[in-house]
């Protein structure tokens, strides 16, 4: 997925609904007709309930392939520069065709900055970086950024997460969501 499409996908929320077989008929509506979600004429709420589905999955659809994206690295901040090194990898079991990492900063970033070719701005304090395809158990992709915040802060907080994972279900999302406080000391803080 191109990076610009990933940014657009990150801004959208998808709601998934399902119809319980037979519930529409017993509620006095025709199958496929829109319902308000409230029970009608004597149908108990338990009979009209919709089964829960994991986010991103459609009830009755084939299960999504599973993968485990992982982002680790470090952040350092000194002399008005934020240096970030990210190592993105897929621990499997399925390959990931593309993924996008989102970096959100506690301070706005300078307007004019040079970003790596696979990164783009997504607001005053947000950068998106595409990792490309990640094979299951294959080599890691490296992303390096050197950014300048505005306002001369004494510290920055960097929040990192995966905003696009190639349409797979991540079995362990904890290892790709991080928050790092980096004082302007030049020390490297690992995530």
PDB file of C-alpha atoms in Angstrom:
ATOM      1  CA  UNK A   1       0.000   0.000   0.000  1.00  0.00           C
ATOM      2  CA  UNK A   2       1.512   3.355  -0.927  1.00  0.00           C
ATOM      3  CA  UNK A   3       2.358   5.562   2.024  1.00  0.00           C
ATOM      4  CA  UNK A   4      -0.203   8.232   1.065  1.00  0.00           C
ATOM      5  CA  UNK A   5      -2.926   5.571   1.031  1.00  0.00           C
ATOM      6  CA  UNK A   6      -1.765   4.357   4.451  1.00  0.00           C
ATOM      7  CA  UNK A   7      -2.073   7.880   5.823  1.00  0.00           C
ATOM      8  CA  UNK A   8      -5.603   8.072   4.466  1.00  0.00           C
ATOM      9  CA  UNK A   9      -6.443   4.652   5.918  1.00  0.00           C
ATOM     10  CA  UNK A  10      -5.156   5.769   9.311  1.00  0.00           C
ATOM     11  CA  UNK A  11      -7.602   8.658   9.312  1.00  0.00           C
ATOM     12  CA  UNK A  12     -10.628   6.447   8.613  1.00  0.00           C
ATOM     13  CA  UNK A  13     -12.552   4.251  11.005  1.00  0.00           C
ATOM     14  CA  UNK A  14     -14.404   1.219   9.728  1.00  0.00           C
ATOM     15  CA  UNK A  15     -17.403  -0.161  11.550  1.00  0.00           C
ATOM     16  CA  UNK A  16     -18.327  -3.784  10.981  1.00  0.00           C
ATOM     17  CA  UNK A  17     -21.861  -4.998  11.620  1.00  0.00           C
ATOM     18  CA  UNK A  18     -23.381  -8.415  11.343  1.00  0.00           C
ATOM     19  CA  UNK A  19     -26.903  -9.777  11.167  1.00  0.00           C
ATOM     20  CA  UNK A  20     -27.840 -12.779  13.254  1.00  0.00           C
ATOM     21  CA  UNK A  21     -29.511 -15.331  10.958  1.00  0.00           C
ATOM     22  CA  UNK A  22     -33.225 -15.435  11.684  1.00  0.00           C
ATOM     23  CA  UNK A  23     -33.165 -12.346  13.918  1.00  0.00           C
ATOM     24  CA  UNK A  24     -34.472 -10.077  11.143  1.00  0.00           C
ATOM     25  CA  UNK A  25     -37.377 -12.413  10.411  1.00  0.00           C
ATOM     26  CA  UNK A  26     -38.331 -12.812  14.072  1.00  0.00           C
ATOM     27  CA  UNK A  27     -38.147  -9.056  14.597  1.00  0.00           C
ATOM     28  CA  UNK A  28     -40.785  -8.484  11.923  1.00  0.00           C
ATOM     29  CA  UNK A  29     -38.430  -6.985   9.334  1.00  0.00           C
ATOM     30  CA  UNK A  30     -37.404  -8.313   5.997  1.00  0.00           C
ATOM     31  CA  UNK A  31     -33.921  -9.835   5.683  1.00  0.00           C
ATOM     32  CA  UNK A  32     -31.338  -7.229   4.730  1.00  0.00           C
ATOM     33  CA  UNK A  33     -33.544  -4.326   5.832  1.00  0.00           C
ATOM     34  CA  UNK A  34     -31.765  -1.766   7.997  1.00  0.00           C
ATOM     35  CA  UNK A  35     -32.558  -2.015  11.690  1.00  0.00           C
ATOM     36  CA  UNK A  36     -32.180   0.541  14.443  1.00  0.00           C
ATOM     37  CA  UNK A  37     -30.429  -1.959  16.698  1.00  0.00           C
ATOM     38  CA  UNK A  38     -33.255  -1.810  19.273  1.00  0.00           C
ATOM     39  CA  UNK A  39     -35.574  -4.783  19.764  1.00  0.00           C
ATOM     40  CA  UNK A  40     -39.021  -4.475  18.225  1.00  0.00           C
ATOM     41  CA  UNK A  41     -42.476  -5.735  19.187  1.00  0.00           C
ATOM     42  CA  UNK A  42     -41.795  -8.316  21.838  1.00  0.00           C
ATOM     43  CA  UNK A  43     -38.369  -9.584  20.694  1.00  0.00           C
ATOM     44  CA  UNK A  44     -36.112  -9.857  23.748  1.00  0.00           C
ATOM     45  CA  UNK A  45     -32.839  -7.924  23.545  1.00  0.00           C
ATOM     46  CA  UNK A  46     -30.864 -11.173  23.894  1.00  0.00           C
ATOM     47  CA  UNK A  47     -32.462 -12.575  20.719  1.00  0.00           C
ATOM     48  CA  UNK A  48     -31.572  -9.464  18.735  1.00  0.00           C
ATOM     49  CA  UNK A  49     -27.940  -9.226  19.922  1.00  0.00           C
ATOM     50  CA  UNK A  50     -25.116  -9.247  17.425  1.00  0.00           C
ATOM     51  CA  UNK A  51     -22.170 -11.581  18.022  1.00  0.00           C
ATOM     52  CA  UNK A  52     -18.922  -9.787  18.761  1.00  0.00           C
ATOM     53  CA  UNK A  53     -16.161  -9.965  16.175  1.00  0.00           C
ATOM     54  CA  UNK A  54     -12.527  -8.968  16.693  1.00  0.00           C
ATOM     55  CA  UNK A  55     -11.757  -5.506  15.330  1.00  0.00           C
ATOM     56  CA  UNK A  56     -10.957  -5.661  11.625  1.00  0.00           C
ATOM     57  CA  UNK A  57     -12.653  -9.004  11.035  1.00  0.00           C
ATOM     58  CA  UNK A  58     -16.034  -9.672   9.482  1.00  0.00           C
ATOM     59  CA  UNK A  59     -18.222 -12.364  11.042  1.00  0.00           C
ATOM     60  CA  UNK A  60     -18.319 -15.393   8.757  1.00  0.00           C
ATOM     61  CA  UNK A  61     -15.346 -14.226   6.675  1.00  0.00           C
ATOM     62  CA  UNK A  62     -12.142 -16.205   6.290  1.00  0.00           C
ATOM     63  CA  UNK A  63      -9.733 -15.461   9.150  1.00  0.00           C
ATOM     64  CA  UNK A  64      -7.022 -12.889   8.514  1.00  0.00           C
ATOM     65  CA  UNK A  65      -3.441 -14.122   8.196  1.00  0.00           C
ATOM     66  CA  UNK A  66      -1.452 -13.676  11.413  1.00  0.00           C
ATOM     67  CA  UNK A  67       1.864 -11.919  11.837  1.00  0.00           C
ATOM     68  CA  UNK A  68       3.776 -10.274  14.650  1.00  0.00           C
ATOM     69  CA  UNK A  69       5.272  -6.893  13.743  1.00  0.00           C
ATOM     70  CA  UNK A  70       7.954  -5.611  16.074  1.00  0.00           C
ATOM     71  CA  UNK A  71       9.577  -2.167  16.219  1.00  0.00           C
ATOM     72  CA  UNK A  72      12.580  -1.526  18.439  1.00  0.00           C
ATOM     73  CA  UNK A  73      15.368   0.998  18.494  1.00  0.00           C
ATOM     74  CA  UNK A  74      16.339   4.163  20.306  1.00  0.00           C
ATOM     75  CA  UNK A  75      15.678   7.898  20.573  1.00  0.00           C
ATOM     76  CA  UNK A  76      18.232  10.547  21.533  1.00  0.00           C
ATOM     77  CA  UNK A  77      17.773  14.312  21.777  1.00  0.00           C
ATOM     78  CA  UNK A  78      20.546  16.922  21.888  1.00  0.00           C
ATOM     79  CA  UNK A  79      21.508  20.252  20.317  1.00  0.00           C
ATOM     80  CA  UNK A  80      17.982  20.701  18.942  1.00  0.00           C
ATOM     81  CA  UNK A  81      17.975  17.381  17.038  1.00  0.00           C
ATOM     82  CA  UNK A  82      15.953  14.221  17.669  1.00  0.00           C
ATOM     83  CA  UNK A  83      17.764  11.135  16.344  1.00  0.00           C
ATOM     84  CA  UNK A  84      15.585   8.039  15.950  1.00  0.00           C
ATOM     85  CA  UNK A  85      16.650   4.591  14.776  1.00  0.00           C
ATOM     86  CA  UNK A  86      13.931   1.982  14.221  1.00  0.00           C
ATOM     87  CA  UNK A  87      14.391  -1.707  13.506  1.00  0.00           C
ATOM     88  CA  UNK A  88      11.133  -3.175  12.116  1.00  0.00           C
ATOM     89  CA  UNK A  89      10.712  -6.910  11.697  1.00  0.00           C
ATOM     90  CA  UNK A  90       8.049  -9.578  11.342  1.00  0.00           C
ATOM     91  CA  UNK A  91       8.237 -12.506  13.749  1.00  0.00           C
ATOM     92  CA  UNK A  92       5.620 -14.408  11.706  1.00  0.00           C
ATOM     93  CA  UNK A  93       3.979 -16.716  10.904  1.00  0.00           C
ATOM     94  CA  UNK A  94       2.700 -14.886   7.753  1.00  0.00           C
ATOM     95  CA  UNK A  95       4.539 -12.393   5.555  1.00  0.00           C
ATOM     96  CA  UNK A  96       3.507  -8.718   5.645  1.00  0.00           C
ATOM     97  CA  UNK A  97       3.291  -7.017   2.234  1.00  0.00           C
ATOM     98  CA  UNK A  98       3.859  -3.524   3.677  1.00  0.00           C
ATOM     99  CA  UNK A  99       3.599  -1.670   6.959  1.00  0.00           C
ATOM    100  CA  UNK A 100       3.673   1.927   8.107  1.00  0.00           C
ATOM    101  CA  UNK A 101       5.087   3.221  11.395  1.00  0.00           C
ATOM    102  CA  UNK A 102       3.633   6.393  12.934  1.00  0.00           C
ATOM    103  CA  UNK A 103       5.822   8.664  15.085  1.00  0.00           C
ATOM    104  CA  UNK A 104       4.040  11.321  17.157  1.00  0.00           C
ATOM    105  CA  UNK A 105       6.027  13.973  19.010  1.00  0.00           C
ATOM    106  CA  UNK A 106       5.150  16.059  22.075  1.00  0.00           C
ATOM    107  CA  UNK A 107       6.556  19.167  20.337  1.00  0.00           C
ATOM    108  CA  UNK A 108       5.751  20.420  16.834  1.00  0.00           C
ATOM    109  CA  UNK A 109       8.438  19.729  14.259  1.00  0.00           C
ATOM    110  CA  UNK A 110      10.193  22.416  12.223  1.00  0.00           C
ATOM    111  CA  UNK A 111       8.377  23.020   8.949  1.00  0.00           C
ATOM    112  CA  UNK A 112      11.389  22.554   6.690  1.00  0.00           C
ATOM    113  CA  UNK A 113      13.158  19.247   7.283  1.00  0.00           C
ATOM    114  CA  UNK A 114      14.643  16.588   5.114  1.00  0.00           C
ATOM    115  CA  UNK A 115      12.905  13.244   5.630  1.00  0.00           C
ATOM    116  CA  UNK A 116      13.968   9.848   4.299  1.00  0.00           C
ATOM    117  CA  UNK A 117      12.332   8.984   0.949  1.00  0.00           C
ATOM    118  CA  UNK A 118       9.966   6.496   2.633  1.00  0.00           C
ATOM    119  CA  UNK A 119       8.654   9.001   5.235  1.00  0.00           C
ATOM    120  CA  UNK A 120       6.200  11.900   5.090  1.00  0.00           C
ATOM    121  CA  UNK A 121       4.659  14.484   7.409  1.00  0.00           C
ATOM    122  CA  UNK A 122       1.130  13.899   8.664  1.00  0.00           C
ATOM    123  CA  UNK A 123       0.550  17.026  10.722  1.00  0.00           C
ATOM    124  CA  UNK A 124       2.628  19.422  12.807  1.00  0.00           C
ATOM    125  CA  UNK A 125       4.022  16.735  15.108  1.00  0.00           C
ATOM    126  CA  UNK A 126       3.518  13.437  13.234  1.00  0.00           C
ATOM    127  CA  UNK A 127       5.649  11.526  10.727  1.00  0.00           C
ATOM    128  CA  UNK A 128       4.682   8.319   8.897  1.00  0.00           C
ATOM    129  CA  UNK A 129       7.363   5.930   7.585  1.00  0.00           C
ATOM    130  CA  UNK A 130       6.782   2.946   5.322  1.00  0.00           C
ATOM    131  CA  UNK A 131       8.804  -0.159   6.140  1.00  0.00           C
ATOM    132  CA  UNK A 132       8.030  -2.031   2.932  1.00  0.00           C
ATOM    133  CA  UNK A 133       7.404  -5.773   2.914  1.00  0.00           C
ATOM    134  CA  UNK A 134       8.489  -7.814   5.925  1.00  0.00           C
ATOM    135  CA  UNK A 135       9.007 -11.564   5.442  1.00  0.00           C
ATOM    136  CA  UNK A 136       8.129 -13.886   8.285  1.00  0.00           C
ATOM    137  CA  UNK A 137      11.315 -14.413  10.266  1.00  0.00           C
ATOM    138  CA  UNK A 138      13.215 -12.497   7.580  1.00  0.00           C
ATOM    139  CA  UNK A 139      15.610  -9.624   7.944  1.00  0.00           C
ATOM    140  CA  UNK A 140      14.675  -6.398   9.669  1.00  0.00           C
ATOM    141  CA  UNK A 141      14.180  -3.036   7.969  1.00  0.00           C
ATOM    142  CA  UNK A 142      16.038  -0.028   9.347  1.00  0.00           C
ATOM    143  CA  UNK A 143      14.614   3.504   9.463  1.00  0.00           C
ATOM    144  CA  UNK A 144      16.765   6.459  10.557  1.00  0.00           C
ATOM    145  CA  UNK A 145      15.458   9.963  11.181  1.00  0.00           C
ATOM    146  CA  UNK A 146      17.090  13.209  12.264  1.00  0.00           C
ATOM    147  CA  UNK A 147      14.365  15.737  13.143  1.00  0.00           C
ATOM    148  CA  UNK A 148      14.240  19.230  14.638  1.00  0.00           C
ATOM    149  CA  UNK A 149      11.439  20.273  16.987  1.00  0.00           C
ATOM    150  CA  UNK A 150      10.337  23.914  17.291  1.00  0.00           C
ATOM    151  CA  UNK A 151      10.250  25.956  20.471  1.00  0.00           C
ATOM    152  CA  UNK A 152      13.490  24.661  22.011  1.00  0.00           C
ATOM    153  CA  UNK A 153      12.036  22.056  24.391  1.00  0.00           C
ATOM    154  CA  UNK A 154      14.167  20.509  27.167  1.00  0.00           C
ATOM    155  CA  UNK A 155      12.707  17.059  26.405  1.00  0.00           C
ATOM    156  CA  UNK A 156      10.485  15.324  23.890  1.00  0.00           C
ATOM    157  CA  UNK A 157       8.107  12.410  24.131  1.00  0.00           C
ATOM    158  CA  UNK A 158       8.033  10.143  21.086  1.00  0.00           C
ATOM    159  CA  UNK A 159       5.050   7.816  20.601  1.00  0.00           C
ATOM    160  CA  UNK A 160       5.574   5.071  18.022  1.00  0.00           C
ATOM    161  CA  UNK A 161       3.002   2.597  16.688  1.00  0.00           C
ATOM    162  CA  UNK A 162       1.999   0.670  13.580  1.00  0.00           C
ATOM    163  CA  UNK A 163      -0.687   2.443  11.596  1.00  0.00           C
ATOM    164  CA  UNK A 164      -0.829  -0.044   8.673  1.00  0.00           C
ATOM    165  CA  UNK A 165       0.160  -3.713   8.858  1.00  0.00           C
ATOM    166  CA  UNK A 166      -0.589  -5.001   5.381  1.00  0.00           C
ATOM    167  CA  UNK A 167      -4.025  -6.344   6.365  1.00  0.00           C
ATOM    168  CA  UNK A 168      -2.799  -9.044   8.740  1.00  0.00           C
ATOM    169  CA  UNK A 169      -3.880  -9.655  12.325  1.00  0.00           C
ATOM    170  CA  UNK A 170      -1.045  -8.778  14.694  1.00  0.00           C
ATOM    171  CA  UNK A 171      -0.833 -11.485  17.360  1.00  0.00           C
ATOM    172  CA  UNK A 172       1.253  -9.342  19.749  1.00  0.00           C
ATOM    173  CA  UNK A 173       0.664  -5.602  19.229  1.00  0.00           C
ATOM    174  CA  UNK A 174       2.510  -4.695  22.460  1.00  0.00           C
ATOM    175  CA  UNK A 175       5.925  -4.970  20.781  1.00  0.00           C
ATOM    176  CA  UNK A 176       5.119  -2.342  18.155  1.00  0.00           C
ATOM    177  CA  UNK A 177       3.638   0.360  20.407  1.00  0.00           C
ATOM    178  CA  UNK A 178       6.118   2.444  22.396  1.00  0.00           C
ATOM    179  CA  UNK A 179       6.373   5.760  24.241  1.00  0.00           C
ATOM    180  CA  UNK A 180       9.803   7.204  24.997  1.00  0.00           C
ATOM    181  CA  UNK A 181      10.730  10.290  27.031  1.00  0.00           C
ATOM    182  CA  UNK A 182      14.019  11.744  25.783  1.00  0.00           C
ATOM    183  CA  UNK A 183      15.570  14.628  27.751  1.00  0.00           C
ATOM    184  CA  UNK A 184      17.965  16.887  25.812  1.00  0.00           C
ATOM    185  CA  UNK A 185      21.027  15.126  27.222  1.00  0.00           C
ATOM    186  CA  UNK A 186      22.133  13.231  24.118  1.00  0.00           C
ATOM    187  CA  UNK A 187      21.659   9.879  25.848  1.00  0.00           C
ATOM    188  CA  UNK A 188      20.064   7.072  23.806  1.00  0.00           C
ATOM    189  CA  UNK A 189      16.779   5.783  25.210  1.00  0.00           C
ATOM    190  CA  UNK A 190      15.824   2.311  23.990  1.00  0.00           C
ATOM    191  CA  UNK A 191      12.348   1.096  23.087  1.00  0.00           C
TER     192      UNK A 191
END
